[in-house]
């Protein structure tokens, strides 16, 4: 049986993406997130705010009304600088090494794919796990996927928690997963997307396992 032939245009795009400098990939993602933050900060009229709420947040109502693009666009969206800088610091510090390891094409596939799946997981579980009817936004799901992949690559590296407390990477990862598990099932009034965080981390670990198989870090803990 002959293998299916990819369209030439797709192959050309894939080659061009793979040729991008990994640092430029990270800076580009940070730049897009920064642009959307700027759009939020300058949304000073009702129509502008409605545009942002309609297209750069997601929820069960968004998806049910056909605005499925928000599963991706919401993952580039931060209303305030604190949320933005927290996620972008994680993307910068963990993303560069992962992008150099995977290459830009696979890295972007992991980042964008986990962004959509994390948003979808949050949307699907929100009516079940939360008493709040809140909108979801933020890059945390995608950044968690990258962070989890990095921790799987270097589980015994040291992470400075709050830039002060040195802990092994696998300990930090485990603590964050426990925090999000508790937040998802034990705090129904939380406004944090714990399920999106968990989904992103799960995708990062799964992708590492799929790529490296028996050499996976899970055999070395």
Short mmCIF file of C-alpha atoms in Angstrom, two decimals:
data_model
loop_
_atom_site.label_atom_id
_atom_site.label_comp_id
_atom_site.label_asym_id
_atom_site.label_seq_id
_atom_site.Cartn_x
_atom_site.Cartn_y
_atom_site.Cartn_z
CA UNK A 1 0.00 0.00 0.00
CA UNK A 2 1.38 3.37 -0.96
CA UNK A 3 1.71 5.97 1.78
CA UNK A 4 -0.41 9.10 1.32
CA UNK A 5 1.46 11.99 -0.26
CA UNK A 6 1.40 15.28 1.59
CA UNK A 7 0.50 18.35 -0.43
CA UNK A 8 3.62 20.16 -1.58
CA UNK A 9 2.42 23.43 -0.06
CA UNK A 10 2.16 21.83 3.38
CA UNK A 11 5.67 20.41 3.10
CA UNK A 12 7.05 23.80 2.12
CA UNK A 13 5.38 25.47 5.10
CA UNK A 14 6.69 22.76 7.44
CA UNK A 15 10.24 23.24 6.14
CA UNK A 16 10.01 27.00 6.56
CA UNK A 17 8.73 26.66 10.11
CA UNK A 18 11.50 24.21 10.96
CA UNK A 19 14.10 26.68 9.68
CA UNK A 20 13.05 29.41 12.13
CA UNK A 21 15.49 30.18 14.92
CA UNK A 22 14.04 28.64 18.13
CA UNK A 23 14.64 31.87 20.02
CA UNK A 24 12.55 33.72 17.45
CA UNK A 25 9.72 31.22 17.98
CA UNK A 26 9.67 31.98 21.70
CA UNK A 27 9.92 35.74 21.19
CA UNK A 28 7.19 35.56 18.56
CA UNK A 29 4.80 33.77 20.92
CA UNK A 30 5.57 36.25 23.69
CA UNK A 31 5.02 39.08 21.23
CA UNK A 32 1.60 37.78 20.16
CA UNK A 33 0.56 37.43 23.80
CA UNK A 34 1.85 40.93 24.44
CA UNK A 35 -0.14 42.30 21.51
CA UNK A 36 -3.36 40.77 22.85
CA UNK A 37 -2.59 42.19 26.31
CA UNK A 38 -2.20 45.60 24.68
CA UNK A 39 -5.58 45.13 22.98
CA UNK A 40 -7.16 44.43 26.38
CA UNK A 41 -5.49 47.45 27.96
CA UNK A 42 -6.70 49.75 25.19
CA UNK A 43 -10.25 48.36 25.01
CA UNK A 44 -11.72 51.59 26.37
CA UNK A 45 -15.14 51.45 24.71
CA UNK A 46 -18.04 49.04 25.07
CA UNK A 47 -17.68 47.75 21.51
CA UNK A 48 -13.94 47.08 21.95
CA UNK A 49 -14.51 45.25 25.23
CA UNK A 50 -17.26 43.16 23.67
CA UNK A 51 -14.98 42.29 20.77
CA UNK A 52 -12.30 41.09 23.18
CA UNK A 53 -14.76 39.15 25.33
CA UNK A 54 -16.30 37.55 22.26
CA UNK A 55 -13.07 36.58 20.52
CA UNK A 56 -10.35 36.30 23.18
CA UNK A 57 -12.09 34.43 25.99
CA UNK A 58 -13.78 31.05 25.86
CA UNK A 59 -16.56 29.27 27.72
CA UNK A 60 -19.23 26.63 27.12
CA UNK A 61 -21.45 29.38 25.69
CA UNK A 62 -18.73 30.45 23.25
CA UNK A 63 -18.28 26.94 21.90
CA UNK A 64 -22.00 26.15 21.78
CA UNK A 65 -22.60 29.31 19.75
CA UNK A 66 -19.99 28.28 17.18
CA UNK A 67 -17.07 30.44 18.32
CA UNK A 68 -14.73 27.46 18.46
CA UNK A 69 -11.78 29.64 17.40
CA UNK A 70 -11.76 30.97 20.95
CA UNK A 71 -10.32 27.65 22.15
CA UNK A 72 -7.08 28.87 20.57
CA UNK A 73 -7.34 32.66 20.73
CA UNK A 74 -8.16 32.60 24.46
CA UNK A 75 -4.81 30.87 25.02
CA UNK A 76 -3.04 34.02 23.79
CA UNK A 77 -5.13 36.29 25.97
CA UNK A 78 -4.33 37.95 29.31
CA UNK A 79 -6.35 40.79 30.79
CA UNK A 80 -3.71 41.95 33.26
CA UNK A 81 0.06 42.27 33.31
CA UNK A 82 0.57 39.93 36.28
CA UNK A 83 -1.10 37.01 34.51
CA UNK A 84 0.83 37.80 31.33
CA UNK A 85 4.26 38.04 32.95
CA UNK A 86 3.75 34.88 35.01
CA UNK A 87 2.98 32.80 31.94
CA UNK A 88 5.57 34.43 29.70
CA UNK A 89 8.35 33.91 32.25
CA UNK A 90 7.49 30.21 32.24
CA UNK A 91 7.44 30.15 28.45
CA UNK A 92 10.80 31.92 28.23
CA UNK A 93 12.68 29.87 30.81
CA UNK A 94 11.28 26.44 29.88
CA UNK A 95 10.30 27.02 26.27
CA UNK A 96 13.71 27.83 24.84
CA UNK A 97 15.32 24.53 25.82
CA UNK A 98 12.27 22.56 24.69
CA UNK A 99 12.14 24.38 21.35
CA UNK A 100 15.84 23.71 20.73
CA UNK A 101 15.29 20.05 21.64
CA UNK A 102 12.14 19.46 19.58
CA UNK A 103 12.71 21.92 16.77
CA UNK A 104 10.27 24.73 15.94
CA UNK A 105 7.77 22.54 14.06
CA UNK A 106 7.22 20.01 16.83
CA UNK A 107 7.42 22.69 19.50
CA UNK A 108 4.66 24.74 17.90
CA UNK A 109 2.60 21.60 17.39
CA UNK A 110 2.89 20.83 21.10
CA UNK A 111 2.25 24.42 22.17
CA UNK A 112 -0.74 25.12 19.94
CA UNK A 113 -2.23 21.64 20.30
CA UNK A 114 -2.03 21.74 24.08
CA UNK A 115 -3.50 25.25 24.08
CA UNK A 116 -6.63 24.03 22.29
CA UNK A 117 -6.98 20.81 24.30
CA UNK A 118 -6.46 22.62 27.61
CA UNK A 119 -9.10 25.21 26.71
CA UNK A 120 -11.50 22.46 25.64
CA UNK A 121 -10.90 20.51 28.86
CA UNK A 122 -11.67 23.61 30.92
CA UNK A 123 -14.82 24.35 28.92
CA UNK A 124 -16.14 20.78 29.13
CA UNK A 125 -15.55 20.37 32.86
CA UNK A 126 -16.54 23.85 33.99
CA UNK A 127 -20.26 23.05 34.44
CA UNK A 128 -19.34 19.92 36.42
CA UNK A 129 -16.60 21.22 38.71
CA UNK A 130 -17.35 24.89 39.24
CA UNK A 131 -20.16 26.92 40.72
CA UNK A 132 -18.93 29.91 38.76
CA UNK A 133 -20.01 30.73 35.23
CA UNK A 134 -16.71 32.34 34.32
CA UNK A 135 -14.84 33.01 31.12
CA UNK A 136 -11.52 31.28 30.51
CA UNK A 137 -8.38 32.82 29.09
CA UNK A 138 -4.62 32.60 29.41
CA UNK A 139 -1.63 30.65 28.13
CA UNK A 140 -1.28 28.50 31.26
CA UNK A 141 -2.39 25.25 29.61
CA UNK A 142 0.11 25.57 26.77
CA UNK A 143 2.90 26.78 29.07
CA UNK A 144 2.22 23.89 31.46
CA UNK A 145 2.63 21.45 28.58
CA UNK A 146 6.02 22.95 27.75
CA UNK A 147 7.03 23.03 31.42
CA UNK A 148 6.01 19.40 31.97
CA UNK A 149 7.97 18.33 28.88
CA UNK A 150 11.02 20.21 30.19
CA UNK A 151 10.72 18.61 33.63
CA UNK A 152 10.51 15.18 32.01
CA UNK A 153 13.72 15.94 30.10
CA UNK A 154 15.58 17.22 33.16
CA UNK A 155 13.77 15.90 36.26
CA UNK A 156 16.71 16.44 38.61
CA UNK A 157 17.54 19.97 37.53
CA UNK A 158 17.02 22.69 40.13
CA UNK A 159 14.16 25.18 39.95
CA UNK A 160 14.15 28.27 42.15
CA UNK A 161 10.58 28.52 43.42
CA UNK A 162 9.69 32.21 43.72
CA UNK A 163 13.34 32.79 42.71
CA UNK A 164 14.35 31.80 46.26
CA UNK A 165 13.72 28.16 47.21
CA UNK A 166 15.77 25.57 45.25
CA UNK A 167 13.92 22.31 44.59
CA UNK A 168 14.34 19.43 42.13
CA UNK A 169 12.25 19.96 39.02
CA UNK A 170 10.20 16.79 39.52
CA UNK A 171 9.26 17.91 43.05
CA UNK A 172 8.11 21.30 41.79
CA UNK A 173 6.11 19.64 39.03
CA UNK A 174 4.48 17.24 41.48
CA UNK A 175 3.54 20.04 43.86
CA UNK A 176 1.93 22.06 41.10
CA UNK A 177 -0.05 19.05 39.92
CA UNK A 178 -1.28 18.40 43.47
CA UNK A 179 -2.25 22.06 43.80
CA UNK A 180 -4.25 21.94 40.59
CA UNK A 181 -5.90 18.64 41.52
CA UNK A 182 -7.06 20.15 44.78
CA UNK A 183 -8.18 23.32 43.05
CA UNK A 184 -10.13 21.39 40.41
CA UNK A 185 -12.08 19.13 42.78
CA UNK A 186 -11.91 20.92 46.13
CA UNK A 187 -12.52 24.58 45.34
CA UNK A 188 -15.66 25.02 43.29
CA UNK A 189 -15.49 28.82 43.59
CA UNK A 190 -11.96 29.13 42.20
CA UNK A 191 -11.49 31.43 39.22
CA UNK A 192 -8.28 29.63 38.19
CA UNK A 193 -8.37 27.20 35.28
CA UNK A 194 -7.01 24.21 37.20
CA UNK A 195 -8.34 21.69 34.69
CA UNK A 196 -6.62 23.54 31.85
CA UNK A 197 -3.37 23.43 33.84
CA UNK A 198 -3.72 19.69 34.41
CA UNK A 199 -4.64 19.01 30.79
CA UNK A 200 -1.62 20.95 29.57
CA UNK A 201 0.75 19.15 31.95
CA UNK A 202 -0.73 15.81 30.94
CA UNK A 203 -0.19 16.52 27.26
CA UNK A 204 3.42 17.54 27.88
CA UNK A 205 4.15 14.33 29.79
CA UNK A 206 2.32 12.19 27.24
CA UNK A 207 4.19 13.77 24.34
CA UNK A 208 7.53 13.20 26.05
CA UNK A 209 6.60 9.57 26.68
CA UNK A 210 5.49 9.13 23.08
CA UNK A 211 8.72 10.56 21.69
CA UNK A 212 11.17 8.80 23.96
CA UNK A 213 9.33 5.60 24.86
CA UNK A 214 11.38 3.36 27.14
CA UNK A 215 13.91 6.09 27.68
CA UNK A 216 11.17 8.04 29.39
CA UNK A 217 11.92 9.79 32.64
CA UNK A 218 9.09 7.88 34.31
CA UNK A 219 11.41 4.87 34.52
CA UNK A 220 14.04 6.88 36.39
CA UNK A 221 12.08 8.44 39.26
#
